[in-house]
PDB file of C-alpha atoms in Angstrom:
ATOM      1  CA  UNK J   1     127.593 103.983  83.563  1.00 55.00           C
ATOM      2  CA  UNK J   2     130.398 103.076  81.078  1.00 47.00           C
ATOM      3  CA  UNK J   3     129.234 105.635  78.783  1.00 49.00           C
ATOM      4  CA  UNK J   4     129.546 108.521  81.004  1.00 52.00           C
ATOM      5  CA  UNK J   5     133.524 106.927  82.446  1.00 51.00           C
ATOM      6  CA  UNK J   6     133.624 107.046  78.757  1.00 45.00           C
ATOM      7  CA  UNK J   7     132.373 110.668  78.229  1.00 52.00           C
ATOM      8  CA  UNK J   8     134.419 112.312  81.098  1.00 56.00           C
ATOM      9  CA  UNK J   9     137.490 110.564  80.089  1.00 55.00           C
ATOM     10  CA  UNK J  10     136.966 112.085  76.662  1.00 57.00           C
ATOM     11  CA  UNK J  11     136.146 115.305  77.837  1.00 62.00           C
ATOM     12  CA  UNK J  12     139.116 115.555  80.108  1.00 61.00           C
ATOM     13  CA  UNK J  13     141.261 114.634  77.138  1.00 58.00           C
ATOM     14  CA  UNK J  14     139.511 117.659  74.965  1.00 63.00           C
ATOM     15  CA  UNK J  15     140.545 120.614  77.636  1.00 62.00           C
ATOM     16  CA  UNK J  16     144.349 119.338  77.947  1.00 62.00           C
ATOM     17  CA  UNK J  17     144.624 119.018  73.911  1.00 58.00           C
ATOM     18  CA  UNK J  18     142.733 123.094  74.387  1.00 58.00           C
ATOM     19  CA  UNK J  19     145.452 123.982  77.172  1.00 61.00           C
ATOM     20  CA  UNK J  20     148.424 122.704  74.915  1.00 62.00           C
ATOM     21  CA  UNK J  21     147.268 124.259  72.369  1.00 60.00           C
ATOM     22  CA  UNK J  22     146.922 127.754  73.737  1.00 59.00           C
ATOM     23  CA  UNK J  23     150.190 127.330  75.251  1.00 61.00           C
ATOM     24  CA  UNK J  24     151.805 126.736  71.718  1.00 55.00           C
ATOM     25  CA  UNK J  25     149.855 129.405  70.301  1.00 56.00           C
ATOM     26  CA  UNK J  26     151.567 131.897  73.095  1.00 64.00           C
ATOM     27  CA  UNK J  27     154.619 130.683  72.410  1.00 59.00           C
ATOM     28  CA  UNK J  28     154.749 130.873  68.547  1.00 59.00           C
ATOM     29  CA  UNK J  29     153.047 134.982  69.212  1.00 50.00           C
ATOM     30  CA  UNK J  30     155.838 135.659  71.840  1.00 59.00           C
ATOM     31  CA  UNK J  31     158.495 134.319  68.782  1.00 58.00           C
ATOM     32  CA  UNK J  32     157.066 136.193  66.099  1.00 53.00           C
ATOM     33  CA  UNK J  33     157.355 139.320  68.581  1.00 54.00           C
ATOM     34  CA  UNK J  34     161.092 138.649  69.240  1.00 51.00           C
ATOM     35  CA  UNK J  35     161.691 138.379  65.384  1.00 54.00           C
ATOM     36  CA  UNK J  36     159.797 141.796  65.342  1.00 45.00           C
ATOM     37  CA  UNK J  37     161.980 143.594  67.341  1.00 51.00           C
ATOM     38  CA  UNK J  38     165.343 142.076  65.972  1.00 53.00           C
ATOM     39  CA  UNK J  39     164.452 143.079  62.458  1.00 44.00           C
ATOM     40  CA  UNK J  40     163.368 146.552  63.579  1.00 42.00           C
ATOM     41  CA  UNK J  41     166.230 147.156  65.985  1.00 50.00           C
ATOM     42  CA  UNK J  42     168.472 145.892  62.454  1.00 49.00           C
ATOM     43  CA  UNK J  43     166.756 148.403  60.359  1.00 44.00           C
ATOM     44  CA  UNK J  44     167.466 151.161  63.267  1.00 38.00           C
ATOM     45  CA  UNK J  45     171.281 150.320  63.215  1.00 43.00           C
ATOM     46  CA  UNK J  46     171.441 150.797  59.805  1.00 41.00           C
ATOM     47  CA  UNK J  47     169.663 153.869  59.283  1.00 35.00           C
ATOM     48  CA  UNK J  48     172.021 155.137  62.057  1.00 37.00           C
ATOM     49  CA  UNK J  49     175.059 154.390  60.235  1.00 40.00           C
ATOM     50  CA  UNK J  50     173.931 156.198  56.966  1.00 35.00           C
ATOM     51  CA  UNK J  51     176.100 159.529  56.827  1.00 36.00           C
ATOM     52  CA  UNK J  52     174.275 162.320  56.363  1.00 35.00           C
ATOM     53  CA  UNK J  53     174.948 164.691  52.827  1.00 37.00           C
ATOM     54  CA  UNK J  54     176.804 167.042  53.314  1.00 36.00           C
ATOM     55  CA  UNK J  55     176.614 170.695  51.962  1.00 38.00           C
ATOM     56  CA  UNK J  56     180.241 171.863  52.105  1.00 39.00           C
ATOM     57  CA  UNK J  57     182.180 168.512  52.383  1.00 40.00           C
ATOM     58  CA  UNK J  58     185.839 168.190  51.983  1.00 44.00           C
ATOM     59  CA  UNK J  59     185.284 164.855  50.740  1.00 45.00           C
ATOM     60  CA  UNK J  60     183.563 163.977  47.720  1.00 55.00           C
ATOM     61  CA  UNK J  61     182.291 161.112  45.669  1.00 58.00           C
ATOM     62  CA  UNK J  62     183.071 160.376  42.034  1.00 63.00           C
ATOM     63  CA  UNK J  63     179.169 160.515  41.847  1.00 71.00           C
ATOM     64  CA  UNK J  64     179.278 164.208  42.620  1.00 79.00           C
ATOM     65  CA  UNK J  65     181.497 165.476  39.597  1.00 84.00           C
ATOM     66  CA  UNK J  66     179.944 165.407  36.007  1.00 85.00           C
ATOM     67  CA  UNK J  67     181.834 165.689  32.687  1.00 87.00           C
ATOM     68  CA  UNK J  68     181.985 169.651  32.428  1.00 89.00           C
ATOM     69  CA  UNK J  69     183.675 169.765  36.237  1.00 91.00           C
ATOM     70  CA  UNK J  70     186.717 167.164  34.954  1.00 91.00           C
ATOM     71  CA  UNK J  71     186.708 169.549  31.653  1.00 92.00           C
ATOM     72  CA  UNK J  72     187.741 172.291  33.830  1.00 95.00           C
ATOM     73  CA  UNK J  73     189.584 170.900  36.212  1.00 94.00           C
ATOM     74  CA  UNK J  74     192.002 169.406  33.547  1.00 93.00           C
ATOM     75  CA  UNK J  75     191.859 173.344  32.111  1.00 95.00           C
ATOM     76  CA  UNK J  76     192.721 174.532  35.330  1.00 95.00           C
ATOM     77  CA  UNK J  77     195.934 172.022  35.816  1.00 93.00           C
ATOM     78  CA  UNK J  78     197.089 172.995  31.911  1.00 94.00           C
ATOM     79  CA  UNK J  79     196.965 177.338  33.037  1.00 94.00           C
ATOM     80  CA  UNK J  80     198.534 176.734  36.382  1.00 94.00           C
ATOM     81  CA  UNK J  81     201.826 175.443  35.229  1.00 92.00           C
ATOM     82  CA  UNK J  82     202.016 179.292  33.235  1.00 92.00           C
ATOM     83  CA  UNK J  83     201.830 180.998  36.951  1.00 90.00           C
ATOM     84  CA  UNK J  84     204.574 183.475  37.738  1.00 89.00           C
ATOM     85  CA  UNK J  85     205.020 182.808  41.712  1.00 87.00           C
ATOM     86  CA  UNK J  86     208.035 181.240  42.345  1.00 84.00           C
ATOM     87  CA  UNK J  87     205.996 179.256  45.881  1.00 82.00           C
ATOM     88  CA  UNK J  88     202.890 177.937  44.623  1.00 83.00           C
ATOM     89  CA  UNK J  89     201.390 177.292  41.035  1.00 91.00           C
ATOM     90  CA  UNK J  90     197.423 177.774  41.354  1.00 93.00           C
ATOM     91  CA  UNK J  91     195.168 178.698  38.834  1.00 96.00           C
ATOM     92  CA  UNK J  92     191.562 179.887  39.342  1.00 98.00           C
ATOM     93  CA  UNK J  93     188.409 179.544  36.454  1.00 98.00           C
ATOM     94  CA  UNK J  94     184.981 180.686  37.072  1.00 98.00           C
ATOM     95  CA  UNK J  95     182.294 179.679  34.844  1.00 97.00           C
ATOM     96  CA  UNK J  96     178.732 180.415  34.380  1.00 96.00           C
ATOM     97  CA  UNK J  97     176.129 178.477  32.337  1.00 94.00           C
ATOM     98  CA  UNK J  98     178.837 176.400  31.285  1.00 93.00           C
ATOM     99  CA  UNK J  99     181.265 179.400  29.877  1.00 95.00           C
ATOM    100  CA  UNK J 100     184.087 180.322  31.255  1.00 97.00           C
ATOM    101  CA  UNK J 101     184.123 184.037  32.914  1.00 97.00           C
ATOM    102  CA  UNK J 102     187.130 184.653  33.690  1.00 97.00           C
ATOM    103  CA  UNK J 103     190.615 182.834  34.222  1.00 97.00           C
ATOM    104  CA  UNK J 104     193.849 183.520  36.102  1.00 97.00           C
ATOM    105  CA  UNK J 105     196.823 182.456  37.939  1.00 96.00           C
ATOM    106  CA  UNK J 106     198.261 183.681  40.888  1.00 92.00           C
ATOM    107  CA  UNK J 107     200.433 185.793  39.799  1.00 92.00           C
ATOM    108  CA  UNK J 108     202.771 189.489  41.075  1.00 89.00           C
ATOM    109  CA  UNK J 109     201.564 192.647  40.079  1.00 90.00           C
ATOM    110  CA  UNK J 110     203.358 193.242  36.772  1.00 88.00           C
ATOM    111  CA  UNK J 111     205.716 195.986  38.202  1.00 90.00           C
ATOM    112  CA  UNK J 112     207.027 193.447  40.795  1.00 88.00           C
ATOM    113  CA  UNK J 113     208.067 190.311  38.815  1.00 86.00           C
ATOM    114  CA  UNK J 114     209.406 187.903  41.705  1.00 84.00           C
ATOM    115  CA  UNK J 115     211.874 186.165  39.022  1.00 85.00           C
ATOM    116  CA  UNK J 116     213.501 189.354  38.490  1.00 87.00           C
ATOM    117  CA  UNK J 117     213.166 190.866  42.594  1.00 84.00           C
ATOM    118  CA  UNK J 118     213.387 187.851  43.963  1.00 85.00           C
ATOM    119  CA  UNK J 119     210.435 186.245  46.783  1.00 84.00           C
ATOM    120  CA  UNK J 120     209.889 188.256  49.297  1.00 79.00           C
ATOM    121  CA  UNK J 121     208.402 185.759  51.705  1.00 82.00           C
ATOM    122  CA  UNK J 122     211.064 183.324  50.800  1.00 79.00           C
ATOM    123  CA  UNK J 123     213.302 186.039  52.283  1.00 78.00           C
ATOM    124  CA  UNK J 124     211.566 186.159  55.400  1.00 76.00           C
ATOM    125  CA  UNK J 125     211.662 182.850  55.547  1.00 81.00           C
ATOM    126  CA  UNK J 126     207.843 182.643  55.827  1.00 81.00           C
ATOM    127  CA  UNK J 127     205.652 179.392  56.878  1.00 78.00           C
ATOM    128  CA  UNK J 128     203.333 178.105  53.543  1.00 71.00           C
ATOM    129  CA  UNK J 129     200.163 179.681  54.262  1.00 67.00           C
ATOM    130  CA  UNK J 130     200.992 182.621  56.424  1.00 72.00           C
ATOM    131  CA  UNK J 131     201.868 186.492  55.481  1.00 72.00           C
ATOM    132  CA  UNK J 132     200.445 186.416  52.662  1.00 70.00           C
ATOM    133  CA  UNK J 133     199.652 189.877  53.286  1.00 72.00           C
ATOM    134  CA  UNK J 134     203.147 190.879  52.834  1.00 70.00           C
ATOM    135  CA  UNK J 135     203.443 189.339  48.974  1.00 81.00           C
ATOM    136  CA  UNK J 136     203.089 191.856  45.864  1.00 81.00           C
ATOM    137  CA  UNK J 137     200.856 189.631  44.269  1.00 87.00           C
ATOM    138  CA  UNK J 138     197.241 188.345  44.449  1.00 91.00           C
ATOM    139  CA  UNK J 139     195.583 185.030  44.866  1.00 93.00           C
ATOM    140  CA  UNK J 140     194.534 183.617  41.528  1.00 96.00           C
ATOM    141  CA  UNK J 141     190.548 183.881  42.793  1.00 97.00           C
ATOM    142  CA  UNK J 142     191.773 187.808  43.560  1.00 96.00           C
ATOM    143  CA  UNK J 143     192.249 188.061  40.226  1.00 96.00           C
ATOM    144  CA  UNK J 144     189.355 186.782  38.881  1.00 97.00           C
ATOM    145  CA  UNK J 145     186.884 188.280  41.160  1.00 97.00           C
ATOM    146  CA  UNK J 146     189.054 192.377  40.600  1.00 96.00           C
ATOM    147  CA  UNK J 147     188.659 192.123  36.870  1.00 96.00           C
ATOM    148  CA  UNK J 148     185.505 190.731  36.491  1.00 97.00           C
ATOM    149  CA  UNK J 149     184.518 193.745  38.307  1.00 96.00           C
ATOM    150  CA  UNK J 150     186.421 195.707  35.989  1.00 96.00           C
ATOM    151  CA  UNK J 151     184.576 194.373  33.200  1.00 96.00           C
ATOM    152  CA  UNK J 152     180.753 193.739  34.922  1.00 96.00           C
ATOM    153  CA  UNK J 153     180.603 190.410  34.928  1.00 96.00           C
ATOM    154  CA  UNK J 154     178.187 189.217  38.117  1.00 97.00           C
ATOM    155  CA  UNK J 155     179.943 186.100  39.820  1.00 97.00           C
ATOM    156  CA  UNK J 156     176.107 185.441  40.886  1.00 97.00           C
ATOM    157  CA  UNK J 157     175.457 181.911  40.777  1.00 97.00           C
ATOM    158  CA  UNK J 158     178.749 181.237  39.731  1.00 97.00           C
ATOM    159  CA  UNK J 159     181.365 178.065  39.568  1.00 97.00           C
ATOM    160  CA  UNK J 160     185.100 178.515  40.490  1.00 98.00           C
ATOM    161  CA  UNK J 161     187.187 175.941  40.183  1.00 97.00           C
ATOM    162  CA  UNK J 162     190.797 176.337  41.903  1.00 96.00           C
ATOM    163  CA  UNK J 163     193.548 174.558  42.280  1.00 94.00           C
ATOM    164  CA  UNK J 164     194.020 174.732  45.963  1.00 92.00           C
ATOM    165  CA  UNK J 165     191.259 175.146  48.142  1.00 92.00           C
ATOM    166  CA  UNK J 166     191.057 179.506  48.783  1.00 92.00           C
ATOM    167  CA  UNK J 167     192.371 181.112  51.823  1.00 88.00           C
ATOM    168  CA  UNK J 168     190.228 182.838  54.023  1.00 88.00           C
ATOM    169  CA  UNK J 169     190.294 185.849  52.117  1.00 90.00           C
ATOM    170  CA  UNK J 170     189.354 184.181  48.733  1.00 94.00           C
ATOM    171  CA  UNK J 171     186.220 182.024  50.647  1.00 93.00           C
ATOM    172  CA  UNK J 172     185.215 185.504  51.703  1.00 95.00           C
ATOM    173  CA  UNK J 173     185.662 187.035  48.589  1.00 96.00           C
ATOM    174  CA  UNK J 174     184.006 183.944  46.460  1.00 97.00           C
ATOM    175  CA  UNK J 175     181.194 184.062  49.449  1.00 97.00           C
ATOM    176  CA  UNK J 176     180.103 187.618  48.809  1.00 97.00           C
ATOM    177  CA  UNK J 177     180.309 187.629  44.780  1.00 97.00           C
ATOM    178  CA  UNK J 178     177.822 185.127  44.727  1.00 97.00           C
ATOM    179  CA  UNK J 179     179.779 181.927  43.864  1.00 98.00           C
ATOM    180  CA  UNK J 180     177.576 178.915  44.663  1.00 96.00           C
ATOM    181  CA  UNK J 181     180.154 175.718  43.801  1.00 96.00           C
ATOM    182  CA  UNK J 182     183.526 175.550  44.462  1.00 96.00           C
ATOM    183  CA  UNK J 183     185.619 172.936  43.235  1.00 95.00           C
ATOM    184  CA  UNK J 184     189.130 172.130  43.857  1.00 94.00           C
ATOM    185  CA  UNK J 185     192.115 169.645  43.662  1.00 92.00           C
ATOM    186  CA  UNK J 186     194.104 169.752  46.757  1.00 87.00           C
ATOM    187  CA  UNK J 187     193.713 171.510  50.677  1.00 82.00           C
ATOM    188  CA  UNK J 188     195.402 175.080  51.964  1.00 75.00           C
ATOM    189  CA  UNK J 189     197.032 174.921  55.388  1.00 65.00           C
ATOM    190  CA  UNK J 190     195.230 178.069  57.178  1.00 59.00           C
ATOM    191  CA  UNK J 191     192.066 176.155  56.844  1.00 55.00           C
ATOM    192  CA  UNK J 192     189.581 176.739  59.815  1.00 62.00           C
ATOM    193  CA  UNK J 193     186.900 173.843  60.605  1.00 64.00           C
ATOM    194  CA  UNK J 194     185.409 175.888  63.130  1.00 72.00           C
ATOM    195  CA  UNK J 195     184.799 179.042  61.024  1.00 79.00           C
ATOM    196  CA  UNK J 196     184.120 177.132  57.815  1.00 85.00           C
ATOM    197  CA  UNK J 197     182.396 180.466  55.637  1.00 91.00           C
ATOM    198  CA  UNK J 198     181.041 178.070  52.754  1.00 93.00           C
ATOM    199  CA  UNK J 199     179.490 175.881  55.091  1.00 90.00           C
ATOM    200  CA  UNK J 200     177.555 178.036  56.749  1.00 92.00           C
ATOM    201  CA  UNK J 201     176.698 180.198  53.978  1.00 94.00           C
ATOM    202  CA  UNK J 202     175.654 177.664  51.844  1.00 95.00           C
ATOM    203  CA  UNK J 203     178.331 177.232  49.238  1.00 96.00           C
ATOM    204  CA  UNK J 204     178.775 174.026  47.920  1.00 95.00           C
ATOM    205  CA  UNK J 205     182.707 172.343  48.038  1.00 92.00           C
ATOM    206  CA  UNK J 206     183.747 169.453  45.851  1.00 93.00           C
ATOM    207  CA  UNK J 207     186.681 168.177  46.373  1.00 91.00           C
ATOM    208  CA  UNK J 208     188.195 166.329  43.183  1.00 88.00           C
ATOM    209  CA  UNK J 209     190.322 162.936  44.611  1.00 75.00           C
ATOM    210  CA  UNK J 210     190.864 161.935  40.920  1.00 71.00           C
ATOM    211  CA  UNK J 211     194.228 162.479  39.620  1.00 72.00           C
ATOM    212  CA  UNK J 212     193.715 165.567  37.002  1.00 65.00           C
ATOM    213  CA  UNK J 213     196.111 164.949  33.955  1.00 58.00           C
ATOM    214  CA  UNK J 214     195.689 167.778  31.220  1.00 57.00           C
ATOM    215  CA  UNK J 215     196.065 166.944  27.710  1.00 51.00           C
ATOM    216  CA  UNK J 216     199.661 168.102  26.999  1.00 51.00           C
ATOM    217  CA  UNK J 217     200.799 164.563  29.739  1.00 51.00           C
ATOM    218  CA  UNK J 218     198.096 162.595  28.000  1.00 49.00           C
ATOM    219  CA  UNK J 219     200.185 163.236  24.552  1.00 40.00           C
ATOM    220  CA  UNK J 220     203.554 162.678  26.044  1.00 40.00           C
ATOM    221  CA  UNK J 221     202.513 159.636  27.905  1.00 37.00           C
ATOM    222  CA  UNK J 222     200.972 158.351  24.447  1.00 37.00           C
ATOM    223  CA  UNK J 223     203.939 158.914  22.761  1.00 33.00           C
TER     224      UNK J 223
END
């Protein structure tokens, strides 16, 4: 009889050590599935906040520019300073398989010398960016693009580098001679996000940050 008081008591003993146990066992599966979640909703978050690469950026990383593209943007900044406009000093190269096409700056027509006429759109008193029809000279990527045609060169597949980035007429221009990169030091004010002709036909834009000093300053400033 004291065996079996025993035996039950034992028994009973058994199934609440198997109930605790189970209920510990949920518990530590309902953690790990808690943990689960957090981590994944982490990894979400952060995939989320990655910006995506962009084609024709305005901004770009150092990362993006390689030796060759600092090469001719220091070129660029050295020709610019010989333009004839009396508003704006830009300067346009385009290279292909790492030689140089063609280079100009934006200059007048050589009949029309503004320091000898004077600036028309200076006389009109005319906004930065606007008129530009008016002017009797051309855009420095005008240039480029007008006697490069002259001489047969194909802009296909093409680099330009420019000073400032090109006005619509330039993009256009650029855009159907088959320039694929553009790269350029500093913005134009007629700009129009919503019509942006690189972007949407695949031309890529650099934008260079990095303060461009061509070697002429590097001498003086090592003197």
């Amino acid at each position: 009889m004291v065996k079996k008081i025993v035996k039950k008591a034992g028994e009973k003993k058994m199934k609440k050590i198997a109930k605790s146990n189970k209920k510990v066992a949920r518990k530590t599966v309902a953690a790990k599935k808690v943990t689960v979640k957090k981590v994944v909703k982490k990894k979400v978050k952060t995939v989320s906040k990655a910006s995506p690469k962009q084609v024709s950026s305005g901004v770009s990383k150092p990362k993006d520019f390689n030796d060759q593209d600092y090469k001719f943007l220091e070129m660029l900044t050295l020709i610019s300073q010989g333009s004839r406009c009396l508003r704006a000093q830009i300067a346009c190269i385009v290279v292909k398989r790492g030689k140089v096409l063609y280079q100009h700056t934006n200059d007048p027509l050589a009949l029309y010398d503004c320091r000898v006429i004077g600036c028309i759109r200076d006389d009109r008193k005319c906004k930065h960016g606007s008129e530009r029809e008016i002017c009797y000279g051309l855009c420095a990527e005008q240039y480029v693009v007008a006697h490069c045609a002259k001489a047969g060169l194909s802009l296909h597949n093409s680099t330009a580098y420019v000073t400032s980035h090109p006005c619509r007429i330039c993009e256009c221009l650029l855009t159907e001679a088959g320039v694929k990169k553009v790269v350029y030091i500093k913005g134009y004010p007629d700009i129009l996000p919503k019509f942006d002709v690189f972007k949407d036909y695949g031309v890529k834009m650099l934008k260079c940050e990095k303060k461009i000093i061509c070697s002429k300053e590097k001498s003086r400033s090592s003197i």
